[in-house]
mmCIF file of C-alpha atoms and ligand atoms in Angstrom:
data_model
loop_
_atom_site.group_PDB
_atom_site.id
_atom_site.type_symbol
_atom_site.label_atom_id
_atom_site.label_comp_id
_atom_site.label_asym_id
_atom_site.label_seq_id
_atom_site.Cartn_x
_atom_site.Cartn_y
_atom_site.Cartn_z
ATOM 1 C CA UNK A 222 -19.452 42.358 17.282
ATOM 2 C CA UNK A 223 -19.325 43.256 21.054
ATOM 3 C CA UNK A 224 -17.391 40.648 23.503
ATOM 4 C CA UNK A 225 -18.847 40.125 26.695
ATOM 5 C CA UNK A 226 -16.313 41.973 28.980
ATOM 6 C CA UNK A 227 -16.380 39.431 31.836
ATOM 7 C CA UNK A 228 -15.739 36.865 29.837
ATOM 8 C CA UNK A 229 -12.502 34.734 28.380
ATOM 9 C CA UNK A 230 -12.590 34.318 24.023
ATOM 10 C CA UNK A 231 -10.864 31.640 22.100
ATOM 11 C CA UNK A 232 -10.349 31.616 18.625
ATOM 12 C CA UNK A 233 -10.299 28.890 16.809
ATOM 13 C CA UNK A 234 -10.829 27.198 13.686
ATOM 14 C CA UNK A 235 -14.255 26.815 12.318
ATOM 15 C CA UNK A 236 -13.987 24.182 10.379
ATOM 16 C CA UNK A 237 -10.687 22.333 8.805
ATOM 17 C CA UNK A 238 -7.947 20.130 10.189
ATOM 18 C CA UNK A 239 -7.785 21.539 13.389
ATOM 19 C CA UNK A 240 -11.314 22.667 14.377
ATOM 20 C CA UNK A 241 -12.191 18.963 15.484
ATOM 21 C CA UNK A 242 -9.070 18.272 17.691
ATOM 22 C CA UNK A 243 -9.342 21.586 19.101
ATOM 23 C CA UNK A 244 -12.628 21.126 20.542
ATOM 24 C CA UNK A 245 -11.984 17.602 21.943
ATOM 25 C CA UNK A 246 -9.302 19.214 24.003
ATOM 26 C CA UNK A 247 -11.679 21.828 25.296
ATOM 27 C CA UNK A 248 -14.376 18.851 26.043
ATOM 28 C CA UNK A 249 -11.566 16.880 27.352
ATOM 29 C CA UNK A 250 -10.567 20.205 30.238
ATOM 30 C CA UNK A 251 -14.395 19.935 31.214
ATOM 31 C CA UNK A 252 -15.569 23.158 28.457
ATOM 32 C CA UNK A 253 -19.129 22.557 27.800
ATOM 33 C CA UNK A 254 -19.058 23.531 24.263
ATOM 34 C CA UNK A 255 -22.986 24.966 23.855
ATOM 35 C CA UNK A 256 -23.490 24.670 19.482
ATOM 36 C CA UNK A 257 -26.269 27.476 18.908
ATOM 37 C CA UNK A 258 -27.285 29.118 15.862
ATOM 38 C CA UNK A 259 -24.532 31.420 15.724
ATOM 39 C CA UNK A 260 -22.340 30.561 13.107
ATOM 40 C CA UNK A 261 -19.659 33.434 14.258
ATOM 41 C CA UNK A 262 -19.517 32.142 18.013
ATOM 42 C CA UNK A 263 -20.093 28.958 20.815
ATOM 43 C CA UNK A 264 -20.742 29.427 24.146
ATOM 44 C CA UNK A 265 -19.180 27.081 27.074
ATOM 45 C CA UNK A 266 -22.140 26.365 29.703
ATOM 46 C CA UNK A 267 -20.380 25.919 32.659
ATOM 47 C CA UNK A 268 -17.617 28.098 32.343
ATOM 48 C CA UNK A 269 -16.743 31.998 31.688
ATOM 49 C CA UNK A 270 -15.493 31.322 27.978
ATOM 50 C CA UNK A 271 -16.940 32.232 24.417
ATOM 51 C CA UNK A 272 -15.237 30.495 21.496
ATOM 52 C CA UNK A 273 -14.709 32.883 18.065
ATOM 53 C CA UNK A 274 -15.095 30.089 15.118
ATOM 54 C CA UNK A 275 -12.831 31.822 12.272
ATOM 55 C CA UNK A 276 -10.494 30.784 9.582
ATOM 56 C CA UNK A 277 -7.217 30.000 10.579
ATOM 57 C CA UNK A 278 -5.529 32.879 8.961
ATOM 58 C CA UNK A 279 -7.801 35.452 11.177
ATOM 59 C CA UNK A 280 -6.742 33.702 14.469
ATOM 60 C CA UNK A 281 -3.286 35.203 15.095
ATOM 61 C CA UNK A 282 -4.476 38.999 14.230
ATOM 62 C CA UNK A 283 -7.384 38.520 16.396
ATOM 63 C CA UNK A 284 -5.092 37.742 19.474
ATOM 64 C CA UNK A 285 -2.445 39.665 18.386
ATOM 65 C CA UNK A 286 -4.848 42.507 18.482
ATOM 66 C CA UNK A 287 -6.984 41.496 21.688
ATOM 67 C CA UNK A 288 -9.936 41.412 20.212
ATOM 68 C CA UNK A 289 -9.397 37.389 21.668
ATOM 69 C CA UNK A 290 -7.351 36.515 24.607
ATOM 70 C CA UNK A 291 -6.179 32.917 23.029
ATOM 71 C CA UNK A 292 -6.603 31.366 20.181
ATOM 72 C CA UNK A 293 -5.418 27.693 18.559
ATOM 73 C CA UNK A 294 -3.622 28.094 15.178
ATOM 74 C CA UNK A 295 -0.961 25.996 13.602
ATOM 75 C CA UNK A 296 2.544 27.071 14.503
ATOM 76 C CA UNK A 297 2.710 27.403 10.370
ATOM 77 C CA UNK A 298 0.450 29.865 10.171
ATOM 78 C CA UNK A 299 1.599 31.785 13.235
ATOM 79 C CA UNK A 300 5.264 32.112 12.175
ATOM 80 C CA UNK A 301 4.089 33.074 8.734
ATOM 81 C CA UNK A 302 1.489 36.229 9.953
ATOM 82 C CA UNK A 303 4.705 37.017 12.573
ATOM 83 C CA UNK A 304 6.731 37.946 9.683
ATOM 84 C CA UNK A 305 4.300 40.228 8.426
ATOM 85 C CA UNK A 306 5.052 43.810 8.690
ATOM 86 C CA UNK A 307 3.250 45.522 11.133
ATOM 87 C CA UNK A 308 2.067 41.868 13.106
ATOM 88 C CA UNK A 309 0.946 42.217 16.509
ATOM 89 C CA UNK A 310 2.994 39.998 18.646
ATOM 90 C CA UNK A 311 1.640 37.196 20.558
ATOM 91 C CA UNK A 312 2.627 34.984 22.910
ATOM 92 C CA UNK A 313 2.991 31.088 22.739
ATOM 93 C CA UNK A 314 1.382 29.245 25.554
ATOM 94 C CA UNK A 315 1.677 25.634 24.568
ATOM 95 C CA UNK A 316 2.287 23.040 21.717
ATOM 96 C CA UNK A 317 -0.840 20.597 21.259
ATOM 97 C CA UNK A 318 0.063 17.492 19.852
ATOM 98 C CA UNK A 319 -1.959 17.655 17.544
ATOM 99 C CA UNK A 320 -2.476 19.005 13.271
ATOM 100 C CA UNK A 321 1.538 18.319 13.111
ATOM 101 C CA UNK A 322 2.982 18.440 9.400
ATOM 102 C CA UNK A 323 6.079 20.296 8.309
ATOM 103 C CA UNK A 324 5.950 22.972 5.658
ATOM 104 C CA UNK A 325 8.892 21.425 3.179
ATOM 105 C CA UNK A 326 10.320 22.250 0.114
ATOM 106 C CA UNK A 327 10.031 19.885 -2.756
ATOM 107 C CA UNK A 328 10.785 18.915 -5.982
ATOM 108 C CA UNK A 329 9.781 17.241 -8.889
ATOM 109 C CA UNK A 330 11.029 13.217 -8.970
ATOM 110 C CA UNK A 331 13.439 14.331 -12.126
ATOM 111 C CA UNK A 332 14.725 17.242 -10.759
ATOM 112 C CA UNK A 333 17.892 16.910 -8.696
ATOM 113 C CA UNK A 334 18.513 18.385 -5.248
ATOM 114 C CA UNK A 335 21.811 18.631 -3.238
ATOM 115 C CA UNK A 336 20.898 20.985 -0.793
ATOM 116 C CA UNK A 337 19.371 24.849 -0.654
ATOM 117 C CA UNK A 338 21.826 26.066 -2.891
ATOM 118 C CA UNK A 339 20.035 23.975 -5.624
ATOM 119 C CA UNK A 340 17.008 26.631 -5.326
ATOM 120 C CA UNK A 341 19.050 29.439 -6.222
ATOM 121 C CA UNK A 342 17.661 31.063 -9.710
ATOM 122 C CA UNK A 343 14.812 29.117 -9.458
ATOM 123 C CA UNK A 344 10.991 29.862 -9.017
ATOM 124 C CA UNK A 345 9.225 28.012 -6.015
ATOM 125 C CA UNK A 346 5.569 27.895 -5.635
ATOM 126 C CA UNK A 347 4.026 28.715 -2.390
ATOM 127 C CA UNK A 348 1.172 29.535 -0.084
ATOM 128 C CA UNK A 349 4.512 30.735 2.776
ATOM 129 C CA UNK A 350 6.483 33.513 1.169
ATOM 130 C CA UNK A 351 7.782 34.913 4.277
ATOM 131 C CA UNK A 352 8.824 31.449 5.841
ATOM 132 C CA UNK A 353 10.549 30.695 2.222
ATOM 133 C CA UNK A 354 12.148 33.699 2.148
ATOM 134 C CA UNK A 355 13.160 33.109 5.572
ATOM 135 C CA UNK A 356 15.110 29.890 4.984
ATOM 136 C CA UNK A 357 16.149 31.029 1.705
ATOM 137 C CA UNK A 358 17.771 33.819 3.395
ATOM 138 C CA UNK A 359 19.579 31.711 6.188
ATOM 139 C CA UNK A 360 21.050 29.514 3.390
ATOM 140 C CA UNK A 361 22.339 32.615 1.118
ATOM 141 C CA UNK A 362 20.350 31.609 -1.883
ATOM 142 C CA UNK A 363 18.499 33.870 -4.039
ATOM 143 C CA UNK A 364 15.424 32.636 -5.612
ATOM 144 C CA UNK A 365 11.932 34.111 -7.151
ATOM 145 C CA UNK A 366 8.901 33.208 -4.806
ATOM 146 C CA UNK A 367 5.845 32.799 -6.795
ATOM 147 C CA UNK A 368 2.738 33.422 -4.179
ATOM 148 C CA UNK A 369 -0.520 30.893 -4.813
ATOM 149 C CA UNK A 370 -3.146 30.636 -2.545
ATOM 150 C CA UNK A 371 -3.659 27.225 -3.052
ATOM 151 C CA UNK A 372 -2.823 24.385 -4.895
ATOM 152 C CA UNK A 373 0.917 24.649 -5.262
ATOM 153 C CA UNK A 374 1.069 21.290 -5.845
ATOM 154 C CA UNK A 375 0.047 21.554 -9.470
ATOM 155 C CA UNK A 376 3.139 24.485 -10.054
ATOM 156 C CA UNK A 377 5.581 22.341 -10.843
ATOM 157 C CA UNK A 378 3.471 20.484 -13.561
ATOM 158 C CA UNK A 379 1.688 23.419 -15.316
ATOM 159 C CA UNK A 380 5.847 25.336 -15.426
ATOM 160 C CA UNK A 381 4.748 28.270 -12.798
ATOM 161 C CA UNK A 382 7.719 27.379 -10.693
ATOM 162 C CA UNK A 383 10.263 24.490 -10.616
ATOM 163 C CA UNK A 384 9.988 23.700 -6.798
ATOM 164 C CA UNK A 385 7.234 23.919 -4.050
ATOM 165 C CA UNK A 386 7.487 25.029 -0.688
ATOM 166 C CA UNK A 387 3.834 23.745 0.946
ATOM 167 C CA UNK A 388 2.815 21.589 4.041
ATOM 168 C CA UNK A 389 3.289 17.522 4.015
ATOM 169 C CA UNK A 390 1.631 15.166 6.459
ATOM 170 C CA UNK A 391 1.353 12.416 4.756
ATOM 171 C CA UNK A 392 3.157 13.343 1.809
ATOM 172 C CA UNK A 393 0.701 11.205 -0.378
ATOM 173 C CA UNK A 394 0.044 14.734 -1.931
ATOM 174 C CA UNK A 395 3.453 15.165 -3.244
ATOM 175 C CA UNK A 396 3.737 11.546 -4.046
ATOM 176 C CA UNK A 397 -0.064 11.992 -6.589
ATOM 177 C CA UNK A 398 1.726 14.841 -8.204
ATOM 178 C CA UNK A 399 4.982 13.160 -8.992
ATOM 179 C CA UNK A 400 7.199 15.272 -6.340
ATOM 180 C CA UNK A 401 9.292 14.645 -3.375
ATOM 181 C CA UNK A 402 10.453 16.410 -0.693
ATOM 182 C CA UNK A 403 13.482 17.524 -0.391
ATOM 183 C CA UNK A 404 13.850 19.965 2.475
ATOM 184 C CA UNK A 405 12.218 20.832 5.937
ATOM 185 C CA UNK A 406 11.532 24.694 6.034
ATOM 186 C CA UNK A 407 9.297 24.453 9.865
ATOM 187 C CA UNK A 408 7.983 21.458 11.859
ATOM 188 C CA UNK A 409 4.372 22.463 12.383
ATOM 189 C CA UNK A 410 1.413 21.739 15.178
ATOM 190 C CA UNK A 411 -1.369 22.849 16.758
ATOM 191 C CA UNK A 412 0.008 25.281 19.262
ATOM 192 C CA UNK A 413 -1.795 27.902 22.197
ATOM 193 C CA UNK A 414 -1.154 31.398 21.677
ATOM 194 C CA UNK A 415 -1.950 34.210 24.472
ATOM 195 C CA UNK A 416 -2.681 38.551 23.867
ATOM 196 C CA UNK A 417 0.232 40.529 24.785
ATOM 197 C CA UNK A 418 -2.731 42.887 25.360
ATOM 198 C CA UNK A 419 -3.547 43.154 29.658
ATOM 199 C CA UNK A 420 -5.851 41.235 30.877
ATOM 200 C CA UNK A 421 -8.830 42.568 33.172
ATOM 201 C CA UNK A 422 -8.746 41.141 36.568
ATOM 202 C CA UNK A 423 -11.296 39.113 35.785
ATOM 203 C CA UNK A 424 -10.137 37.774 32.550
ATOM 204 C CA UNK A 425 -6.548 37.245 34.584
ATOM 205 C CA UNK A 426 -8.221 34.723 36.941
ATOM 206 C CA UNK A 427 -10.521 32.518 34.104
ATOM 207 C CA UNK A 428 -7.486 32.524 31.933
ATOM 208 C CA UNK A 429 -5.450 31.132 35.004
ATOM 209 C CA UNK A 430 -8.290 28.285 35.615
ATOM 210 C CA UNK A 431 -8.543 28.016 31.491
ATOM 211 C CA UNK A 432 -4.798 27.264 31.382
ATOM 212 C CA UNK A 433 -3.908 25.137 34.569
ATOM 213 C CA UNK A 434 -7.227 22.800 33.145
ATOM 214 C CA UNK A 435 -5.717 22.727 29.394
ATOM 215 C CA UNK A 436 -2.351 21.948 30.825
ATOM 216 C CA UNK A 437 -3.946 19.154 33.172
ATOM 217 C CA UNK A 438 -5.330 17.243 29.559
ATOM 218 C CA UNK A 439 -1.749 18.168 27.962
ATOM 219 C CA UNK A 440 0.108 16.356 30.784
ATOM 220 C CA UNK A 441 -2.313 13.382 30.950
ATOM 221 C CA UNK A 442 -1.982 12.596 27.133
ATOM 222 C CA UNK A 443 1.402 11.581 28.326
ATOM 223 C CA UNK A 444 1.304 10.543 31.008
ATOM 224 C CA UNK A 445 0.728 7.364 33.327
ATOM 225 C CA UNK A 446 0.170 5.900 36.424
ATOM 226 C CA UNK A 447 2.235 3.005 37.656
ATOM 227 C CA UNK A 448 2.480 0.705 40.347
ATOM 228 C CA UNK A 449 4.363 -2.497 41.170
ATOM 229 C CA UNK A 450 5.791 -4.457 44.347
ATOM 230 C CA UNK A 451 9.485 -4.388 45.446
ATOM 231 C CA UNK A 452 11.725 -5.427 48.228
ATOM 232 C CA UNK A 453 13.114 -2.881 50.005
ATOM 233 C CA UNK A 454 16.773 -3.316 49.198
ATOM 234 C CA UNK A 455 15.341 -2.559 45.301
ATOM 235 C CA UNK A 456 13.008 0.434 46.152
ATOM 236 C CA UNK A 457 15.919 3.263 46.083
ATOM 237 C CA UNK A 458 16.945 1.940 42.268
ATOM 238 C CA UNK A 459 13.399 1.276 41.250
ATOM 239 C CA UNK A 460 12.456 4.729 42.155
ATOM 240 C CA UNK A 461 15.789 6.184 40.209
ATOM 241 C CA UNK A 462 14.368 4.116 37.185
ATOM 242 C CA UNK A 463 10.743 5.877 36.977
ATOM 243 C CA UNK A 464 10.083 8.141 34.113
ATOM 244 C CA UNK A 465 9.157 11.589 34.818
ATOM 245 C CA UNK A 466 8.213 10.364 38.416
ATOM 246 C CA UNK A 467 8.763 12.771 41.461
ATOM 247 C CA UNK A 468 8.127 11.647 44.843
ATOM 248 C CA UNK A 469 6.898 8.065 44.316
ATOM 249 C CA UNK A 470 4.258 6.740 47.229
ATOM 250 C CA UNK A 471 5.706 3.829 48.924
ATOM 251 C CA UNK A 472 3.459 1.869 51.420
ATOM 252 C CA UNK A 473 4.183 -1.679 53.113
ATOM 253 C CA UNK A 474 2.606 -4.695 51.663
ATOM 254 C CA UNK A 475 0.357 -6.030 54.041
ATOM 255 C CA UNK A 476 1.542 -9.758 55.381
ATOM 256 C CA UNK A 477 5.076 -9.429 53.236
ATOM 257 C CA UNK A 478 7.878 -7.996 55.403
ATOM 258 C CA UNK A 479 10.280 -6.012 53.737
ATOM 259 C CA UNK A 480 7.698 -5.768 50.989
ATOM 260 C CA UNK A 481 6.367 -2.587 49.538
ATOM 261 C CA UNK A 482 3.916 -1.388 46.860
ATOM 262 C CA UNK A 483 5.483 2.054 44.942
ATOM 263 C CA UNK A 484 2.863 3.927 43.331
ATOM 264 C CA UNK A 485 3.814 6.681 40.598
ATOM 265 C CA UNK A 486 3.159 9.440 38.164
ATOM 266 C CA UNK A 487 5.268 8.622 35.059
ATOM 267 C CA UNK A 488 4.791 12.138 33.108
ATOM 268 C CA UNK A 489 6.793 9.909 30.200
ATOM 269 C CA UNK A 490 6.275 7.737 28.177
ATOM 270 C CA UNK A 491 6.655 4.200 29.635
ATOM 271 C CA UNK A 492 8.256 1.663 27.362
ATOM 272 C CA UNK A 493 8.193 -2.294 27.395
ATOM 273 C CA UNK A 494 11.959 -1.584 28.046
ATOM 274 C CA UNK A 495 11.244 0.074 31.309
ATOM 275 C CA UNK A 496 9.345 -2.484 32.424
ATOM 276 C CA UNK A 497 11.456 -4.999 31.903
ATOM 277 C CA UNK A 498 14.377 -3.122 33.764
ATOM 278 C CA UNK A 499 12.216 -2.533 36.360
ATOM 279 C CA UNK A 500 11.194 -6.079 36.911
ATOM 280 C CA UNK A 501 15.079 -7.052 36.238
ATOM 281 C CA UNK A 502 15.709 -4.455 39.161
ATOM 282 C CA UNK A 503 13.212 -6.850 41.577
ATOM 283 C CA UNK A 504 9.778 -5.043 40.790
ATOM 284 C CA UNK A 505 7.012 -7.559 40.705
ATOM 285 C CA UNK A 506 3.046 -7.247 39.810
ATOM 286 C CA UNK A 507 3.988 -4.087 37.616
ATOM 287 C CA UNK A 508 0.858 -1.896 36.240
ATOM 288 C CA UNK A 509 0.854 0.818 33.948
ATOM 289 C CA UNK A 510 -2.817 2.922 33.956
ATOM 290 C CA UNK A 511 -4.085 5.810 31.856
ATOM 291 C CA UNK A 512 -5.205 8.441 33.648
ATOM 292 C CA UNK A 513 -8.396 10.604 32.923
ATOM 293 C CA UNK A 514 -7.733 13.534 34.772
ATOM 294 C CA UNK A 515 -4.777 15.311 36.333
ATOM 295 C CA UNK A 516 -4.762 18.799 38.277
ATOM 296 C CA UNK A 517 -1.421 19.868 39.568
HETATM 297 O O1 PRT B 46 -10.674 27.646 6.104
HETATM 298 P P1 PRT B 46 -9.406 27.898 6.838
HETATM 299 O O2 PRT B 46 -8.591 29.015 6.263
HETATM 300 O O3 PRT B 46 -9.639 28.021 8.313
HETATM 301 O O4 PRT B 46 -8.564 26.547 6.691
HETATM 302 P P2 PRT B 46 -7.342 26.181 5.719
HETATM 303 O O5 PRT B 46 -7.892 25.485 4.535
HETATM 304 O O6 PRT B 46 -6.437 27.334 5.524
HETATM 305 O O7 PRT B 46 -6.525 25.175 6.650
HETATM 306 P P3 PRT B 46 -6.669 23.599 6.875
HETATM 307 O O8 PRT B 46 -7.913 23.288 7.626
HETATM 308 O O9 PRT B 46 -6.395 22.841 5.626
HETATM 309 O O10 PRT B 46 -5.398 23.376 7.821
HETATM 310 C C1 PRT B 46 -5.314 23.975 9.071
HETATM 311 C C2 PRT B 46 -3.970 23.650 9.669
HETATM 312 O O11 PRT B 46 -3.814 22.225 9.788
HETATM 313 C C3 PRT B 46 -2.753 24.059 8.880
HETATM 314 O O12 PRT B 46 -2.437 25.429 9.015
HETATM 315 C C4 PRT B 46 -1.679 23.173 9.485
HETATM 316 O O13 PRT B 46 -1.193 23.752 10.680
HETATM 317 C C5 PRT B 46 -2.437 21.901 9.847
HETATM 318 N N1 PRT B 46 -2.168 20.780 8.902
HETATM 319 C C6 PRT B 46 -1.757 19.556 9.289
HETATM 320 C C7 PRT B 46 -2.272 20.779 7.575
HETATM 321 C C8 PRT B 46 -1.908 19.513 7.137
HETATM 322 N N2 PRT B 46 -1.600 18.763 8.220
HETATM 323 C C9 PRT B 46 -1.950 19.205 5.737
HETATM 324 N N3 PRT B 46 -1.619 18.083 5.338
HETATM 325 N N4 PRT B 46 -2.669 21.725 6.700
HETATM 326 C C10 PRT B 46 -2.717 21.446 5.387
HETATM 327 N N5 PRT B 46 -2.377 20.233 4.863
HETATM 328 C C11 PRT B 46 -2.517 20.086 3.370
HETATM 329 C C12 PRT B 46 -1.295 20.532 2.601
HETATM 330 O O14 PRT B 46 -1.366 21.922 2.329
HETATM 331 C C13 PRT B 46 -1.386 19.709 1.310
HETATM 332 O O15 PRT B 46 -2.277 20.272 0.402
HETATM 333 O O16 PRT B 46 -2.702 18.729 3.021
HETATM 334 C C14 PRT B 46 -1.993 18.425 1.815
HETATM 335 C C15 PRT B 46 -0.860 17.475 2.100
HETATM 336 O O17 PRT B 46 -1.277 16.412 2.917
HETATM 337 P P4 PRT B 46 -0.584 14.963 2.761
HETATM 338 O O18 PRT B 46 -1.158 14.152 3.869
HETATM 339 O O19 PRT B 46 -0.985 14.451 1.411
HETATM 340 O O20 PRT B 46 0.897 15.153 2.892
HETATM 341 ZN ZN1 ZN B 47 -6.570 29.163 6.196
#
């Protein structure tokens, strides 16, 4: 496969739990997504991006080796690969907010747990050897990791392994197969990863657009916009009060002396608590808006 040189690639999940939130976020930052034919790659229409749909576990040695300039993977699978011998490096660009789960130790409902040291001897089933060894290794235990490719849940029951170290969301996985977590190896999401590898000029300047646009849906997610009224005596403390706010835009209120309208980015979340201090600190006619785009 030859990649267009004046182009930007992404790499992301074909299909599986994050190819769908992945490409809302690239719709969301204005990426045309064009689905042809090709089952290896999707074009964006109106900008200078190609998208590489691949299984997860390809992603990080695809932009650890530059053959893509980005890619979206779960952190899971990118601290995993990083232990590998011999891994490329790569460079983390963002968290997503979205695909979060935690990869977790756990145990079956009879079998008692007070802490790592409870794994040592034992045989733990898992799909992560290097992240198990890893925590294994920063508690002192010793234990045999038994490798499976999938379905670790079932170890437990069919004696491969007394404990499990796999991936919960909901944990209504562990829950079917009698077991219960017990231990938090890595909180995992969604997160951005960037080549090491140089960038051609031209690369450099779509991957500066790509970025500052990805960042702009990031920021919006949590962000709002909020305005209310306030007397002037309250408009230092109101300001103070703002979450995430910089530079708030205060204007006069036409016909109400001493009156003024504040107008604000909140990059926070803004809480029925806030509000109320607000309006306990003399704000009146307080709204809180979503907002669809942002550029900074
Ligand atoms: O085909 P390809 O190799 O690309 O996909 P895959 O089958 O390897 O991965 P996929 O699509 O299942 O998951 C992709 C990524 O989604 C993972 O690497 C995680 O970063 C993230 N993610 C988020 C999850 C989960 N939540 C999750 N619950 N990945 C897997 N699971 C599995 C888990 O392994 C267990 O079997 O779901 C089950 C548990 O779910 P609950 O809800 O019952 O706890
Ligand atoms: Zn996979």
């Amino acid at each position: 496969m030859t990649l267009d040189s004046s182009r930007l690639h992404l790499a992301i999940q074909k299909s599986g739990r994050l190819s769908q939130n992945t490409r809302e976020l690239l719709r969301g930052a204005g990426f045309r997504i064009q689905e042809g034919k090709n089952a290896l790659a999707a074009r964006v229409e109106n900008f200078g991006l190609d998208l590489l749909l691949v299984r997860d576990d390809d992603i990080p040695t695809f932009v650890g080796d530059g053959v893509c300039e980005f890619g979206v993977v779960g952190r899971n699978v990118l601290e995993e690969m990083a232990l590998d011998e011999g891994a490329a490096p790569v460079d983390l660009v963002a968290p997503l907010g979205f695909g979060q789960c935690a990869l977790k130790i756990a145990a079956p409902d009879a079998t008692a747990y007070e802490g790592p040291q409870s794994l040592a001897g034992a045989r733990i089933a898992t799909s992560y050897p290097n992240l198990t060894q890893r925590f294994l290794n920063q508690a002192g235990v010793q234990a045999e990791i038994v490798k499976m490719s999938g379905a670790v849940e079932l170890a437990p029951r069919l004696q491969i392994a007394q404990f499990i170290c796999d991936l919960v969301s909901t944990g209504a996985t562990l829950e079917a197969n009698g077991l219960r977590p017990v231990d938090t190896v890595l909180e995992s999401e969604a997160v951005l990863i960037r080549t090491r590898k140089p960038l051609s000029p031209v690369r450099a300047e779509l991957a500066v657009q790509m970025l500052s646009r990805i960042e702009g849906v990031l920021a919006t997610q949590e962000s709002k916009y909020i305005m209310l009224n306030a007397p002037e005596e309250a408009l230092e403390t109101i300001a103070a009060m703002l979450p995430g706010a910089e530079a708030p835009t205060i204007l006069p209120l036409a016909g109400r002396p001493g009156h003024f309208a504040v107008h604000a980015v909140c990059k926070e979340s803004v809480f029925w608590e806030t509000l109320q201090a607000l309006k306990n600190a003399g704000a009146s006619a307080i709204l809180v808006v979503p907002i669809a785009k942002m550029m900074m």
